[in-house]
XYZ file of N, CA, C and O in Angstrom:
568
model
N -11.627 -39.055 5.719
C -12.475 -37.923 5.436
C -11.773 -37.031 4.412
O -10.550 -37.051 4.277
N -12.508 -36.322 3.761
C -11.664 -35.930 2.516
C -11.887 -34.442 3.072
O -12.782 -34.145 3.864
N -10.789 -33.403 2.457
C -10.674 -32.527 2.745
C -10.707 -31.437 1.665
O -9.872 -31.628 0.781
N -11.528 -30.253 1.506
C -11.810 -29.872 0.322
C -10.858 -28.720 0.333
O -10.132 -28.689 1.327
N -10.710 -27.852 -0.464
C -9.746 -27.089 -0.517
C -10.068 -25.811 -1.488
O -9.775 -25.791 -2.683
N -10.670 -24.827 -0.836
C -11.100 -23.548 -1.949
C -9.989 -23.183 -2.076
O -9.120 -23.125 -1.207
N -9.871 -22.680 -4.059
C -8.640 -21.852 -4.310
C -8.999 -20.494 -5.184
O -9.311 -20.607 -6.369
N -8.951 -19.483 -4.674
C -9.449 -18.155 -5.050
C -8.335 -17.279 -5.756
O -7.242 -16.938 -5.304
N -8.986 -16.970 -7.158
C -7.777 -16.575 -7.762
C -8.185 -14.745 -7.800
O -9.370 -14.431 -7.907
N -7.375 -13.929 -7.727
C -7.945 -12.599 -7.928
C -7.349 -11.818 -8.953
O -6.152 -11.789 -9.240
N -8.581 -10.978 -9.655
C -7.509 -9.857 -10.564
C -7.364 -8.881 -9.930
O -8.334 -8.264 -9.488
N -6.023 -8.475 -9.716
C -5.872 -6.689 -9.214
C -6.030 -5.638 -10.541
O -5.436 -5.708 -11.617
N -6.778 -4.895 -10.210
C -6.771 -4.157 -11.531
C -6.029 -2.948 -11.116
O -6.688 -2.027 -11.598
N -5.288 -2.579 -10.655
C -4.996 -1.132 -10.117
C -3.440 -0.870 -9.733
O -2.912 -1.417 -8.765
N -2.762 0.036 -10.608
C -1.272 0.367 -10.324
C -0.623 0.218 -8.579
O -1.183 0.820 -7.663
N -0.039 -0.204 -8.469
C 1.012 -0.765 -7.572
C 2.611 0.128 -7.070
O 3.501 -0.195 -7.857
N 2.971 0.838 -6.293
C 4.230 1.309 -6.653
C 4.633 1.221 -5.360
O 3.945 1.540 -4.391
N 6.002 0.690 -5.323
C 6.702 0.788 -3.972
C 7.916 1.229 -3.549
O 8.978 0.871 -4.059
N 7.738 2.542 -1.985
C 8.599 3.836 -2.053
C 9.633 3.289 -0.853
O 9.283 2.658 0.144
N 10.413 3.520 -1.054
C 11.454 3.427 -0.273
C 11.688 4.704 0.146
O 12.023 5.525 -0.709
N 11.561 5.104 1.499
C 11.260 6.788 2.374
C 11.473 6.362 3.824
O 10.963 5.566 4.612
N 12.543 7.330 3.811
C 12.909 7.238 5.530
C 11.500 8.496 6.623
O 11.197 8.658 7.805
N 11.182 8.925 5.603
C 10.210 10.032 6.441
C 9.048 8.664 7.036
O 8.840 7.461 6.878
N 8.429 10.111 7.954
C 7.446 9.578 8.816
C 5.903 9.591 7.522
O 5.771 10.347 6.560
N 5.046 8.592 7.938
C 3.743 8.871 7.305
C 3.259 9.693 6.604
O 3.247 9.775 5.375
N 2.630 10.657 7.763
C 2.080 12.007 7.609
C 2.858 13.068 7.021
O 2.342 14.142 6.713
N 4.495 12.723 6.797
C 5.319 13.771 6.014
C 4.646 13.325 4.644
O 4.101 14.133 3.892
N 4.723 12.150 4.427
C 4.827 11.777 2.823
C 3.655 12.233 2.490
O 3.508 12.902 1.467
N 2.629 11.929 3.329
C 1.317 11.932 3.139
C 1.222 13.605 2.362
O 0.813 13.983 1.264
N 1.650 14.114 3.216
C 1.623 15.952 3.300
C 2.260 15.958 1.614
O 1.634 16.212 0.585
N 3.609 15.612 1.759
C 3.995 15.817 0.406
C 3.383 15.355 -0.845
O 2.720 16.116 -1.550
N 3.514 14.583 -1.026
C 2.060 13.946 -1.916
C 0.996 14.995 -2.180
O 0.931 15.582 -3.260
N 0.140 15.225 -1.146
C -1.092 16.056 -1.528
C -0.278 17.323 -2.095
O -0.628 17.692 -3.216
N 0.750 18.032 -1.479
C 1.360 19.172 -2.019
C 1.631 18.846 -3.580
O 1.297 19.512 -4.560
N 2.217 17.830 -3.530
C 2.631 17.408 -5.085
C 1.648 17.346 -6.223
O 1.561 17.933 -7.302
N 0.815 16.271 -5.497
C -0.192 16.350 -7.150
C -1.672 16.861 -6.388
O -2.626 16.143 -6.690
N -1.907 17.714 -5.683
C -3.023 18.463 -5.563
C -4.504 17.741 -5.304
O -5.627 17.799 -5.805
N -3.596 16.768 -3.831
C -4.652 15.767 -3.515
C -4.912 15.868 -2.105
O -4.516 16.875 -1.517
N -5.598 14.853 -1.404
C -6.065 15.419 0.336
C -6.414 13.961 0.199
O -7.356 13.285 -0.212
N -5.109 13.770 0.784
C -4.595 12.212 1.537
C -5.337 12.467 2.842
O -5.230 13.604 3.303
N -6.178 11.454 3.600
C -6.460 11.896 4.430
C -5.920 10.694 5.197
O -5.342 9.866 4.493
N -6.015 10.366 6.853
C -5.498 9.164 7.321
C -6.690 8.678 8.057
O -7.326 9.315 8.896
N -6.950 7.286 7.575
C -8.358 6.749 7.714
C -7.723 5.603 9.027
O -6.546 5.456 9.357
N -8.646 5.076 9.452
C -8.824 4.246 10.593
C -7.949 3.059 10.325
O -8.161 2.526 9.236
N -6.886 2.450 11.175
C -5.429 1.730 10.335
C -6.585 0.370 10.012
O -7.690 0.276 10.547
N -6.035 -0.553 9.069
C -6.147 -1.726 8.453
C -5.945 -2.558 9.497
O -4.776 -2.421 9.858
N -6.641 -3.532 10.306
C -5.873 -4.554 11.132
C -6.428 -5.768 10.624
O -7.509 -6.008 10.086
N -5.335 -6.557 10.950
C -5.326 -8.271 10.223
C -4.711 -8.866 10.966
O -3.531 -8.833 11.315
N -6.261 -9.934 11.447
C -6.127 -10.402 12.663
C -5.359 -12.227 11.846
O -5.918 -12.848 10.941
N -4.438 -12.520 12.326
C -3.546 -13.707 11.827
C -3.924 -14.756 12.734
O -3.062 -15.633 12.791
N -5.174 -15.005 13.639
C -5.782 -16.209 14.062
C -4.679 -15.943 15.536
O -4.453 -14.854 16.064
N -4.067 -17.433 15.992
C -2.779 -17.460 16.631
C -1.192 -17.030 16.654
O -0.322 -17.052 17.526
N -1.245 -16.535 14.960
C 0.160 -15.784 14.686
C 0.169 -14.610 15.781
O 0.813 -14.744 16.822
N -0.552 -13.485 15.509
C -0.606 -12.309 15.948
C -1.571 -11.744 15.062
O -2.439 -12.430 14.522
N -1.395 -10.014 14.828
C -1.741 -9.387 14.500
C -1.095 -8.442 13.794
O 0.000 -8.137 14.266
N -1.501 -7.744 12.575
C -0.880 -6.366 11.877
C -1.688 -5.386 11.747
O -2.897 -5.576 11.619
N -1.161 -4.226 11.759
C -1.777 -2.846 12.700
C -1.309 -1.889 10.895
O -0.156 -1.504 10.701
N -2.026 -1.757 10.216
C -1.344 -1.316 8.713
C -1.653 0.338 9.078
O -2.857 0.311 9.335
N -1.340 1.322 9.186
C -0.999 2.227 8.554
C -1.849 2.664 7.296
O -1.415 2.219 6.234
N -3.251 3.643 7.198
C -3.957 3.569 5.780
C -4.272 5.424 5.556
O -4.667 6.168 6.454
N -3.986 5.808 4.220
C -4.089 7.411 4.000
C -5.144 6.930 2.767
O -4.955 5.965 2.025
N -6.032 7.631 2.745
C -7.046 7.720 1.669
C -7.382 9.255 0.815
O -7.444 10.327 1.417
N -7.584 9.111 -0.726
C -7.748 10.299 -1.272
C -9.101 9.419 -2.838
O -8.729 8.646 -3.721
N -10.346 9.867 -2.650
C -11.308 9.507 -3.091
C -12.013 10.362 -3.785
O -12.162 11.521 -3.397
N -12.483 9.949 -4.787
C -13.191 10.943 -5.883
C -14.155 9.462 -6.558
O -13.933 8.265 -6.376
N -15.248 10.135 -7.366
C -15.878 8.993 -8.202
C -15.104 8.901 -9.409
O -15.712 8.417 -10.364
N -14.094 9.195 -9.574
C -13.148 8.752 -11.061
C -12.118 7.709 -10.667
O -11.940 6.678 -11.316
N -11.237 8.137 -9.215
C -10.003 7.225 -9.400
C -9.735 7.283 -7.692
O -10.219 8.251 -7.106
N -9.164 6.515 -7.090
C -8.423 6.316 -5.796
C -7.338 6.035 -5.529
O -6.748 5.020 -5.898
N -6.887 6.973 -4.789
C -5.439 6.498 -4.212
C -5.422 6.436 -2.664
O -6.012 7.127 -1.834
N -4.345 5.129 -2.496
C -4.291 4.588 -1.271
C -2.787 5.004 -0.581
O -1.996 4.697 -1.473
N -2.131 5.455 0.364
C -0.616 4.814 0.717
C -1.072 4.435 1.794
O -1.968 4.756 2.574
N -0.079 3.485 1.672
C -0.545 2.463 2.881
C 1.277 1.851 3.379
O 2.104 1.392 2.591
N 1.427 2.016 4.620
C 2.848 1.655 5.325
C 2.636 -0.310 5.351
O 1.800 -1.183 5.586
N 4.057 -0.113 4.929
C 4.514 -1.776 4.514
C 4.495 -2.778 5.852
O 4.140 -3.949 5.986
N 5.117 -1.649 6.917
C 5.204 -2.574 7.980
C 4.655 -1.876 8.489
O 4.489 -0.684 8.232
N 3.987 -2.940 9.914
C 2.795 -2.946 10.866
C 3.308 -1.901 11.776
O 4.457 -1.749 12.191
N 1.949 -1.019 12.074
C 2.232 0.304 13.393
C 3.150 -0.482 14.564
O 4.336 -0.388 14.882
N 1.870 -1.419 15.125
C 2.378 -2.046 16.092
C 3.164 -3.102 16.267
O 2.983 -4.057 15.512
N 4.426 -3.200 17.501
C 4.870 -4.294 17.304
C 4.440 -5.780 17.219
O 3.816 -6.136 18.219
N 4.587 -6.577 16.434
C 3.476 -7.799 16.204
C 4.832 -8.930 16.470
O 5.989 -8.666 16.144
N 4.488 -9.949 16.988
C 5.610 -11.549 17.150
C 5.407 -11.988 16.064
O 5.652 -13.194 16.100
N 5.066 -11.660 15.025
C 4.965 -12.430 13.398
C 6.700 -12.430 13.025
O 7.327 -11.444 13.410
N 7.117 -13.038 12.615
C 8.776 -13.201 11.813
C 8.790 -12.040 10.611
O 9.814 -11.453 10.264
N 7.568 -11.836 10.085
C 7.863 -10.481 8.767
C 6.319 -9.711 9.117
O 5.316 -10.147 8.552
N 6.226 -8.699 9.955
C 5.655 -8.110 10.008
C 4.766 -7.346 9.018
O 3.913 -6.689 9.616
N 4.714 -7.242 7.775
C 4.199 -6.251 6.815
C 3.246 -6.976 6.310
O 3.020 -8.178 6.443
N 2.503 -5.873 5.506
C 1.537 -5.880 4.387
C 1.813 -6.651 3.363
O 0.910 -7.228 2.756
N 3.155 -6.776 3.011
C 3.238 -7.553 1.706
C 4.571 -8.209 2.034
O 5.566 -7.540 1.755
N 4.654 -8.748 2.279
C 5.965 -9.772 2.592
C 6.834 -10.195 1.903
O 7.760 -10.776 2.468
N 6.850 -10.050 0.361
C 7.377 -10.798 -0.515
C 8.096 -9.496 -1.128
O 8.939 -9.490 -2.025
N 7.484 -8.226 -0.330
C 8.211 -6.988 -1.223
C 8.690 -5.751 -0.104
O 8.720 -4.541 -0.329
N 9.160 -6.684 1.553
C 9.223 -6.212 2.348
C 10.201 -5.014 2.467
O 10.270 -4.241 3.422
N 11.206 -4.983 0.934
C 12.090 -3.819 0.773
C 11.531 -2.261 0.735
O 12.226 -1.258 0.891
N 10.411 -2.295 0.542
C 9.526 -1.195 0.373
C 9.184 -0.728 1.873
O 9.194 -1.693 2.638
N 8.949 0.235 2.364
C 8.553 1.018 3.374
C 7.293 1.547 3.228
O 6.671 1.657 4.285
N 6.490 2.066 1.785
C 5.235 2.345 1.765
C 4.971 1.926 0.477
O 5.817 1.589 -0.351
N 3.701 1.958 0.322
C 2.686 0.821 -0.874
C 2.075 2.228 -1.612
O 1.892 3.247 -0.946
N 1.918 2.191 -2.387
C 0.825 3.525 -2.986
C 0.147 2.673 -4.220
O 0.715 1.902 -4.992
N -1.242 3.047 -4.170
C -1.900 2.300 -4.445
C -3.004 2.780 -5.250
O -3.992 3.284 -4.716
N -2.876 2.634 -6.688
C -3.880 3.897 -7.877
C -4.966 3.506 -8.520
O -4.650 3.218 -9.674
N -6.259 3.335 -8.298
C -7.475 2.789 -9.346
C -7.351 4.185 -9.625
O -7.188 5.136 -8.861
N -7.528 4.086 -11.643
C -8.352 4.529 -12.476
C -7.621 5.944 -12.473
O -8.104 7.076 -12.449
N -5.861 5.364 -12.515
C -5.596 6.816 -12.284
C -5.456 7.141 -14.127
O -5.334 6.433 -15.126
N -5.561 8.708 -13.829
C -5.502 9.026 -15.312
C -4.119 10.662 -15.402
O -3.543 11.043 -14.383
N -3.950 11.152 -16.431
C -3.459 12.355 -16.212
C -1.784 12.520 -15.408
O -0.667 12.327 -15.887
N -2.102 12.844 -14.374
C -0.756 12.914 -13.372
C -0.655 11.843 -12.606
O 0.421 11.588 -12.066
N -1.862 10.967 -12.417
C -1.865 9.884 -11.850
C -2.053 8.616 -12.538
O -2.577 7.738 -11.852
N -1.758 8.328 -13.691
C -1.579 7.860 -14.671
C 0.061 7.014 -14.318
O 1.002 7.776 -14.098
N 0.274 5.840 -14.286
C 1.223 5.419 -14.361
C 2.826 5.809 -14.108
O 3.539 5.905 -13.110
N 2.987 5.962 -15.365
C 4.301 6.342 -15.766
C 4.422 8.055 -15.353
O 5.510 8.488 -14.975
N 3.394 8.836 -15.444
C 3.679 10.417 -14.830
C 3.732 9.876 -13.306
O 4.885 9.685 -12.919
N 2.893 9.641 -12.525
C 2.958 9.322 -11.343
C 4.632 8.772 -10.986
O 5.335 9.138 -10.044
N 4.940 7.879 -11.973
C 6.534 7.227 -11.282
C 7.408 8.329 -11.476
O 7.876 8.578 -10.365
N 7.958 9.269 -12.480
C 8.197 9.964 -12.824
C 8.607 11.393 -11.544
O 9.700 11.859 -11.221
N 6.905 11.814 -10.988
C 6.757 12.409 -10.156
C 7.344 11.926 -8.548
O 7.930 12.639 -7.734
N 7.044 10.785 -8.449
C 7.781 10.053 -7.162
C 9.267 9.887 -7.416
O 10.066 9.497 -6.565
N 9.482 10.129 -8.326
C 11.127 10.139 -8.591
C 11.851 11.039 -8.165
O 12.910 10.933 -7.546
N 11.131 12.230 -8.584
C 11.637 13.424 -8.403
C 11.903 13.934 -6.835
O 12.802 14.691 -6.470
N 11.049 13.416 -6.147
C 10.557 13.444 -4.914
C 12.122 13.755 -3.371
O 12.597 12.818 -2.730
N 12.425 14.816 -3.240
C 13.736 14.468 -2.447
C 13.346 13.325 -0.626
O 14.189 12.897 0.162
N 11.797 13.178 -0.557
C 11.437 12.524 0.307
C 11.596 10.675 -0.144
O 11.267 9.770 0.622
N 12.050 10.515 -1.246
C 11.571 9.430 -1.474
C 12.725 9.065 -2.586
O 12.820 9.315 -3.787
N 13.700 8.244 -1.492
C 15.075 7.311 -1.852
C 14.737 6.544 -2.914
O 15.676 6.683 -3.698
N 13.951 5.827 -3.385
C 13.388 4.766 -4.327
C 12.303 4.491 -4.902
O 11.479 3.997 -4.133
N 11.978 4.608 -5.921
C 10.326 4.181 -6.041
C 10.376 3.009 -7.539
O 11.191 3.296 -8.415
N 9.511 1.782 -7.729
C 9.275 1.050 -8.182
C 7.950 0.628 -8.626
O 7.335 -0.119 -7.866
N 7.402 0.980 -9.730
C 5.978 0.314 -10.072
C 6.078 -1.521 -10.462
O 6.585 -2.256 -11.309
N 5.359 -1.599 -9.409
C 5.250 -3.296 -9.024
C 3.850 -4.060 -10.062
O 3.148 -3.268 -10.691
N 3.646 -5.074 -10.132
C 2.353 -5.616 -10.760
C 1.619 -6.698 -9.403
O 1.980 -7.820 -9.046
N 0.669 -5.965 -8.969
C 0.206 -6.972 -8.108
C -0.558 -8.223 -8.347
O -1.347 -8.732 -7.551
N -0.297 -8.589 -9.322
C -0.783 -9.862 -9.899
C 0.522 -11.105 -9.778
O 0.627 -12.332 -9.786
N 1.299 -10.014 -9.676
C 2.449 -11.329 -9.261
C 3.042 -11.431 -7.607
O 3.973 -12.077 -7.126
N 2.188 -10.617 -7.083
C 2.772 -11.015 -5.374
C 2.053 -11.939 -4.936
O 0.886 -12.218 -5.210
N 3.054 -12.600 -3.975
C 2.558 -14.030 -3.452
C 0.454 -13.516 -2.424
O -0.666 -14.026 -2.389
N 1.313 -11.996 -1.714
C 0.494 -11.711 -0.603
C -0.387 -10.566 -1.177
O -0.557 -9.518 -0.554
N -1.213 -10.938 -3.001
C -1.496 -9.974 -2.947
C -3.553 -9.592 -2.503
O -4.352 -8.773 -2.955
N -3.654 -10.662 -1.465
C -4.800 -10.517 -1.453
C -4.908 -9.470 -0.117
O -6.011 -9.364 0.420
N -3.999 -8.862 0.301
C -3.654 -8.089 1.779
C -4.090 -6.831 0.814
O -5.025 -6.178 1.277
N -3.652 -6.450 -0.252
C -4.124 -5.271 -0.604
C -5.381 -4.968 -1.888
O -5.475 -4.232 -2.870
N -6.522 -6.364 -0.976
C -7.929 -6.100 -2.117
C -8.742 -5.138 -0.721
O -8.551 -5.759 0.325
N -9.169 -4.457 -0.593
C -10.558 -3.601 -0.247
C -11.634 -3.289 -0.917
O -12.523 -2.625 -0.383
């Protein structure tokens, strides 16, 4: 019997950056909106159900307008899960939170945005990633 095999390729169109932050969520979250004059709000967590693996419990802050969106979203799962790498993105499990930019423009524009997370005394590390090259990057299409 032959076995068919769908292969789904995706474009991410939307900036990528990943923070290395010992704070809790809702700190960063807070800081952030203080920073660039936004209202992160914390939406209902992401869960991804892994069949017989387990489960991941994601962590999701939302800030929405009809121009541009931003997401942060925690790398590793709320809850404890029996998976071997618990997170959202596995291949970039050095990261602690995901932030996540359609259509940013202005302060949220790329390179100001990294800039601004730099500065950040909440936030040990930050890295703009290309999600076109993560193995797991279909965990962060919505």
């Amino acid at each position: 019997m032959k076995t068919l095999t769908l292969d789904v390729e995706y474009d991410c169109d939307f900036d990528l950056f990943g923070l290395v932050s010992s704070s809790r969520e809702h700190t960063l979250a807070w800081t952030l909106n203080r920073l660039l004059h936004l209202r992160l709000v914390k939406q209902q967590d992401l869960i991804y159900d892994l069949l017989t693996r387990g489960r991941l419990v994601i962590s999701n802050y939302l800030h929405a307008t009809e121009h541009y969106t931003l997401r942060l979203l925690r790398n590793r799962s709320v809850d404890p899960s029996p998976l071997k790498k618990p997170f959202l993105a596995p291949d970039i499990k050095e990261y602690d939170y995901l932030l996540q930019v359609s259509n940013g423009t202005g302060v949220l524009a790329a390179e100001a945005l990294l800039s601004c997370l730099t500065a950040l005394p909440e936030v040990q590390l930050v890295s703009q990633l290309d999600p076109n090259d993560l193995k797991f990057k279909e965990n962060l299409l919505f």
